[in-house]
XYZ file of N, CA, C and O in Angstrom:
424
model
N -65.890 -106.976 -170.054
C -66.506 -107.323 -171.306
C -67.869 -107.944 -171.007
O -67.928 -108.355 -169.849
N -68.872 -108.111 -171.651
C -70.057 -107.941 -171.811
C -70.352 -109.396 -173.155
O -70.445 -109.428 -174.382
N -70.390 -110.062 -172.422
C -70.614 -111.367 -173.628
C -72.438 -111.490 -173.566
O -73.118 -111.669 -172.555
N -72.845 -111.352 -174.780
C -74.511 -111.319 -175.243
C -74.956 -113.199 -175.818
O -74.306 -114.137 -176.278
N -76.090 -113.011 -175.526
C -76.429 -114.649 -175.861
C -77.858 -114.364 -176.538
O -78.549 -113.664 -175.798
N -78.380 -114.654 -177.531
C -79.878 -114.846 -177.583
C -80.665 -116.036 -177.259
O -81.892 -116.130 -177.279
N -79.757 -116.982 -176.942
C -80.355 -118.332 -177.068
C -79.496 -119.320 -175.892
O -78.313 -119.433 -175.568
N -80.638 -119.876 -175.513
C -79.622 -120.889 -173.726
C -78.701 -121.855 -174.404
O -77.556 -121.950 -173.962
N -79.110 -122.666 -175.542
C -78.403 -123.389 -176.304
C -76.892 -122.790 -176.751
O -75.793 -123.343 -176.715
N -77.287 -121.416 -177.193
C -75.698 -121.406 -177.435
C -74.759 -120.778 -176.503
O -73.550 -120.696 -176.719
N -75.578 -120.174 -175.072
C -74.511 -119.927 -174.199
C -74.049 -121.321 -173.341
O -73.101 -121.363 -172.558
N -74.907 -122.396 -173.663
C -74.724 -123.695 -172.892
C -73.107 -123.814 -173.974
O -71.998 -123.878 -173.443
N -73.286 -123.822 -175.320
C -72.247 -124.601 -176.286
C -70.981 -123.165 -175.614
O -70.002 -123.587 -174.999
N -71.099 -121.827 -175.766
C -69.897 -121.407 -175.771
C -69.283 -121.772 -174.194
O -68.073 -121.682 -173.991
N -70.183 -122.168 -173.161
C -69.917 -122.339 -171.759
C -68.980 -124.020 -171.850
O -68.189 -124.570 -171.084
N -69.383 -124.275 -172.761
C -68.528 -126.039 -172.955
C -67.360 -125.581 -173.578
O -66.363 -126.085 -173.062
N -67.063 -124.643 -174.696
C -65.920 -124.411 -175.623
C -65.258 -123.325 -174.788
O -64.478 -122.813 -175.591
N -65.134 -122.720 -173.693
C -64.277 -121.964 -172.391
C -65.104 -122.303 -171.155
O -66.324 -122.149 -171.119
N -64.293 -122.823 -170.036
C -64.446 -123.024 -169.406
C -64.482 -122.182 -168.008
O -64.860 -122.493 -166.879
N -63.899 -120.915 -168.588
C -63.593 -119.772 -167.377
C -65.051 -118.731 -167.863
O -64.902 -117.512 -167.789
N -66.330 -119.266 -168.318
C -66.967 -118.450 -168.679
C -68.670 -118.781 -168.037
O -69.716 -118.171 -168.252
N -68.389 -120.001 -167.188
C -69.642 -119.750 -166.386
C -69.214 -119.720 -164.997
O -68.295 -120.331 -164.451
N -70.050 -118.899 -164.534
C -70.132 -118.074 -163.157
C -71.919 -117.961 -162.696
O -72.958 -118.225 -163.299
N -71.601 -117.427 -161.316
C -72.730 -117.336 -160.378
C -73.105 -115.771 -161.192
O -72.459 -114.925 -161.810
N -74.755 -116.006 -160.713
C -75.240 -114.403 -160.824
C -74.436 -113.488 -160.182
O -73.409 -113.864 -159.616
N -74.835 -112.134 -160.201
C -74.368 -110.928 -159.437
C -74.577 -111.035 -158.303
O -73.579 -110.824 -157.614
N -75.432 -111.271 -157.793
C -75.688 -111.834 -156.211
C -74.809 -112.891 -155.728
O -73.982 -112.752 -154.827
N -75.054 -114.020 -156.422
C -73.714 -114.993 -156.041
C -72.573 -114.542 -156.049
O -71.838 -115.019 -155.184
N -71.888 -113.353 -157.096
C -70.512 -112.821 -156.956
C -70.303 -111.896 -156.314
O -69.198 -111.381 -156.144
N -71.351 -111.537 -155.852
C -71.473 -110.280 -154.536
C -70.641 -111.057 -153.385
O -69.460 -110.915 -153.069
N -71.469 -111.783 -152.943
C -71.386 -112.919 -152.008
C -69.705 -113.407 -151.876
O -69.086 -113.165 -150.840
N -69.225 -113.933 -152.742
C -68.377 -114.689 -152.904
C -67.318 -113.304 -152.960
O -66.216 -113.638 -152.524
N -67.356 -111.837 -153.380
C -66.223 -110.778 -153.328
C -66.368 -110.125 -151.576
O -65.479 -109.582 -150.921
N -67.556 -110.366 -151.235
C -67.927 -109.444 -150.258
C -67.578 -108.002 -150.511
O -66.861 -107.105 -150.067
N -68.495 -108.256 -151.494
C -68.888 -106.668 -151.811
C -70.393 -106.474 -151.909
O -70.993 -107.269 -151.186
N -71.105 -105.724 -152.531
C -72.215 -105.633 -152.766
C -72.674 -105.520 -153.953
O -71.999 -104.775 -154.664
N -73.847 -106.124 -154.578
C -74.469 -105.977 -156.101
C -74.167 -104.951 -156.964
O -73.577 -104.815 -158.036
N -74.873 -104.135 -156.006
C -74.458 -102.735 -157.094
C -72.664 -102.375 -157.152
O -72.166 -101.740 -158.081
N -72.004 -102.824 -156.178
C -70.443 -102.808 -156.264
C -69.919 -103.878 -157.437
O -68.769 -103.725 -157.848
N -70.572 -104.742 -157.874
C -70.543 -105.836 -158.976
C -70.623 -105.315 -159.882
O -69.619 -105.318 -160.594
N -72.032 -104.471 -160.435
C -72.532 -104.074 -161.512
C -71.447 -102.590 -162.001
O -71.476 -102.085 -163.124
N -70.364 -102.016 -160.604
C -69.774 -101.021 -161.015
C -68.629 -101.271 -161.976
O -68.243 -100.606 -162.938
N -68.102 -102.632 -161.356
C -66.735 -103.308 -161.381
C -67.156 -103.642 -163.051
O -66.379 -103.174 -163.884
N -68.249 -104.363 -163.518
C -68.444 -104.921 -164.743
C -68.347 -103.831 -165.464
O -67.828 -104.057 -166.557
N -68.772 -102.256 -165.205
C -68.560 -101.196 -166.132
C -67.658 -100.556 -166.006
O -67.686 -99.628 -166.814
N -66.655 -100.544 -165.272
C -65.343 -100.375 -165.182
C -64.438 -101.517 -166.173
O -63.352 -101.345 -166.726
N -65.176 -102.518 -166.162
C -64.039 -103.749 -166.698
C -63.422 -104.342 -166.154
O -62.543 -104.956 -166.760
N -63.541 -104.473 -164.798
C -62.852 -105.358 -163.673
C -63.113 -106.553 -163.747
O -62.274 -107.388 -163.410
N -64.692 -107.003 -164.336
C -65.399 -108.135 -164.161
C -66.563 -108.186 -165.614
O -67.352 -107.436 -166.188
N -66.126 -109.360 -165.693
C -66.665 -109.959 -166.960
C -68.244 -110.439 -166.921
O -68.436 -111.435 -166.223
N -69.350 -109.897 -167.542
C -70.454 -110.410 -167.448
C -71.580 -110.845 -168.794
O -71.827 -110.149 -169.779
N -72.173 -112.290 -168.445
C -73.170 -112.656 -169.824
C -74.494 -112.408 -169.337
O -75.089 -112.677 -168.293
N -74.702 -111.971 -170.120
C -76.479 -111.627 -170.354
C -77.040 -112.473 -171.613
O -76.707 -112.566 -172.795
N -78.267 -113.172 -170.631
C -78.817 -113.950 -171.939
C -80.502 -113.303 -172.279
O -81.563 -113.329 -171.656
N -80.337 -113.096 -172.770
C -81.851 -112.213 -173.283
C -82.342 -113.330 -174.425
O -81.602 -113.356 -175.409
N -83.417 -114.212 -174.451
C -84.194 -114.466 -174.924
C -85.458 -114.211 -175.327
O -86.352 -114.057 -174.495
N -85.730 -114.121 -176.923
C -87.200 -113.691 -177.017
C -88.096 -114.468 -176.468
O -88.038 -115.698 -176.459
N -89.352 -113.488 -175.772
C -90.449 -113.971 -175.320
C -90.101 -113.992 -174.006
O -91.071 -114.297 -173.311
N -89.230 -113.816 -173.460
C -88.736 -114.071 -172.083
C -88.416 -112.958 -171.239
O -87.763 -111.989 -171.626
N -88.993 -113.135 -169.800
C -88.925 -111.934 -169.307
C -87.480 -111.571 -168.752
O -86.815 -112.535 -168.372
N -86.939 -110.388 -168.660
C -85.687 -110.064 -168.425
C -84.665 -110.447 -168.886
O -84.792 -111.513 -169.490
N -83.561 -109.992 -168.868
C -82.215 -110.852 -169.204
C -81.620 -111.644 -167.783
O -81.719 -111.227 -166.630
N -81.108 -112.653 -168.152
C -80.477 -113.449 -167.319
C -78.846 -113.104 -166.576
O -78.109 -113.837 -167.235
N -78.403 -112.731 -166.062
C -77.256 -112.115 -165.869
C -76.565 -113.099 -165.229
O -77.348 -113.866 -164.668
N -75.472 -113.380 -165.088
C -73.798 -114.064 -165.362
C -72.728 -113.564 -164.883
O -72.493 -112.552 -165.541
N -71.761 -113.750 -163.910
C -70.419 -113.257 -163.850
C -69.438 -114.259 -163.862
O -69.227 -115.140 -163.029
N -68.762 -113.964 -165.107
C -67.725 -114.996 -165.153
C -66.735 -115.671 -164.332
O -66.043 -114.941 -163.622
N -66.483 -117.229 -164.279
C -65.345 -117.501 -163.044
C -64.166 -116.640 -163.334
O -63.768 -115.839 -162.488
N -63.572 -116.773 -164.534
C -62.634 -116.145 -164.828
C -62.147 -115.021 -164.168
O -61.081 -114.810 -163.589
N -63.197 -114.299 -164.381
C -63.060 -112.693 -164.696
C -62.991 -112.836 -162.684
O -62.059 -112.287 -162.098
N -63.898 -113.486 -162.018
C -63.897 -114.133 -160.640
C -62.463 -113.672 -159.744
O -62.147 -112.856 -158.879
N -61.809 -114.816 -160.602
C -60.685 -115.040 -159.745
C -59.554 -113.777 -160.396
O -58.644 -113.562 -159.595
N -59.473 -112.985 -161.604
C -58.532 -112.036 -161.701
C -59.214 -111.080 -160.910
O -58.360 -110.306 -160.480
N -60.380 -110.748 -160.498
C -60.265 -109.330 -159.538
C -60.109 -110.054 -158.360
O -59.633 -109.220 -157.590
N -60.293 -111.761 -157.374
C -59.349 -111.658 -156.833
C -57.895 -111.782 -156.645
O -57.413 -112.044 -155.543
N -57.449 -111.665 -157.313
C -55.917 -111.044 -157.610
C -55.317 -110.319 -157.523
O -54.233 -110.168 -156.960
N -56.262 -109.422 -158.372
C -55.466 -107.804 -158.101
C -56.372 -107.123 -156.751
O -56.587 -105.916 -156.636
N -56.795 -108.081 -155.870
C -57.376 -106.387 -154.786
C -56.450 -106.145 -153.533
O -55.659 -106.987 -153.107
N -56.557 -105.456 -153.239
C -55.387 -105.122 -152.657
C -54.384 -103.594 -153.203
O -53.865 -102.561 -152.779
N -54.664 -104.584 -154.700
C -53.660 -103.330 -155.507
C -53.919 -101.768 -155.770
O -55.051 -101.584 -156.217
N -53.242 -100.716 -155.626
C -53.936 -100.007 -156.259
C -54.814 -99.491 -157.274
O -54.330 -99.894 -158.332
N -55.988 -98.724 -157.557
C -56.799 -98.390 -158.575
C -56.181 -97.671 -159.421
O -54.970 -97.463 -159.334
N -56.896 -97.216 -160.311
C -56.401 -96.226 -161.528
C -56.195 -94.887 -160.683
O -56.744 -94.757 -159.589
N -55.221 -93.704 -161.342
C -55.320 -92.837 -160.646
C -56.627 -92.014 -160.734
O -57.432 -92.293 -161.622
N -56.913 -90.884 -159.745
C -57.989 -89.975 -159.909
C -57.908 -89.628 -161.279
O -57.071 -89.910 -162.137
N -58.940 -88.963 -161.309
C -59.276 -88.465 -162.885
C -59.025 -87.250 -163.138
O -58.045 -86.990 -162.439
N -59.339 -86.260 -163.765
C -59.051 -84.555 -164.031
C -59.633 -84.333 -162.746
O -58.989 -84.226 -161.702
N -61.159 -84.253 -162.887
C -62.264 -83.869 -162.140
C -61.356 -83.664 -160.741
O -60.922 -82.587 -160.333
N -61.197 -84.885 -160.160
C -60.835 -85.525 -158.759
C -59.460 -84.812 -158.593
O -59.274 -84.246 -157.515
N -58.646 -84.778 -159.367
C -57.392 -84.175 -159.014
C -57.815 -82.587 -158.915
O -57.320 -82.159 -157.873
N -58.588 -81.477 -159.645
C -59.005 -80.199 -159.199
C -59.270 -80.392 -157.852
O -58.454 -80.011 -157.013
N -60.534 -81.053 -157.471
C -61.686 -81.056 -155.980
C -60.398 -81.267 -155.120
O -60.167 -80.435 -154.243
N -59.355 -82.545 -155.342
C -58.008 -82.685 -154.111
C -57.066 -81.170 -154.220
O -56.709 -80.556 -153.215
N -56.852 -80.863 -155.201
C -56.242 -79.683 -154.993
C -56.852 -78.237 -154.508
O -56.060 -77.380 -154.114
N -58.498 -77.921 -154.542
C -58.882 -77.090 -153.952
C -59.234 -77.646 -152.600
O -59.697 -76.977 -151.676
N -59.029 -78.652 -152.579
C -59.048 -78.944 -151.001
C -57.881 -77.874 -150.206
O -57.911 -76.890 -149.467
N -56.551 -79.019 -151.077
C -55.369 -78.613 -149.972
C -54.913 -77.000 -149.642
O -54.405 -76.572 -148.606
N -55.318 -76.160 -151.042
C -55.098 -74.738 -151.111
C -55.925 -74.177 -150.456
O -55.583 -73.424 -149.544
N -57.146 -74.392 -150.742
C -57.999 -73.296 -150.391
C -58.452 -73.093 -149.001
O -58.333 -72.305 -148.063
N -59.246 -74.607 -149.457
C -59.572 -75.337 -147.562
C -58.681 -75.652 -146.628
O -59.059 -75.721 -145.459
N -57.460 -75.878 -146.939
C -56.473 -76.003 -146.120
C -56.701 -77.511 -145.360
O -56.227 -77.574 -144.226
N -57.531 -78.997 -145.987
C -57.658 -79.621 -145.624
C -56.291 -80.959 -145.632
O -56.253 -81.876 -144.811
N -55.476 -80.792 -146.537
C -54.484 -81.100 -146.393
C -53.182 -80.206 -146.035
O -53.106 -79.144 -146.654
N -52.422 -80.421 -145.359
C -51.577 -79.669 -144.803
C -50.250 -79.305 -145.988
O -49.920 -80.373 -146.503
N -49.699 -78.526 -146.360
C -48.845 -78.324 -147.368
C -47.181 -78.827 -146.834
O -46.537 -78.420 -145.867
N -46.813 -79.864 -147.888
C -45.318 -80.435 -147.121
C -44.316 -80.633 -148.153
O -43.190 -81.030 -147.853
């Protein structure tokens, strides 16, 4: 999820009213998953990981956020398995094993 702010004031007030909702930048949660940024920014569009963006007018860029919360449930589940392959991915594995003969048939 994707929490939006226009104003520092009120992500300061919703950061006081939940407490699992301030976190280090993407870099800091890079750091802290040992993964990498752009492995951050995948996880947040997957939904693994929770991130605020504060975009203020007049201000350059948005400010980006990864929640503690959201922090400590992906470390939780890693380890675990992912979602399964998708359509796509299940064709490409199956013309593997038939065609290419890259998996062995058992």
């Amino acid at each position: 999820m994707i929490y939006e702010f226009s104003s520092h004031d009120a992500m300061i007030q919703a950061w006081a009213e939940d407490p699992g909702l301030p976190g280090p930048s993407p870099g800091g949660a890079a750091s802290m998953l040992k993964i990498t940024r752009q492995g951050v920014y995948q996880a947040v569009k997957r939904g693994s990981l929770d991130m605020i963006r504060l975009k203020e007018p007049g201000r350059p860029g948005p400010l980006l956020y990864i929640t503690n919360a959201s922090l400590e449930r992906y470390k939780l589940n890693q380890g675990k398995p992912g979602p399964r392959p998708g359509f796509r991915q299940r064709l490409i594995h199956a013309a593997d094993r038939t065609l290419r003969n890259v998996w062995p048939d058992g």
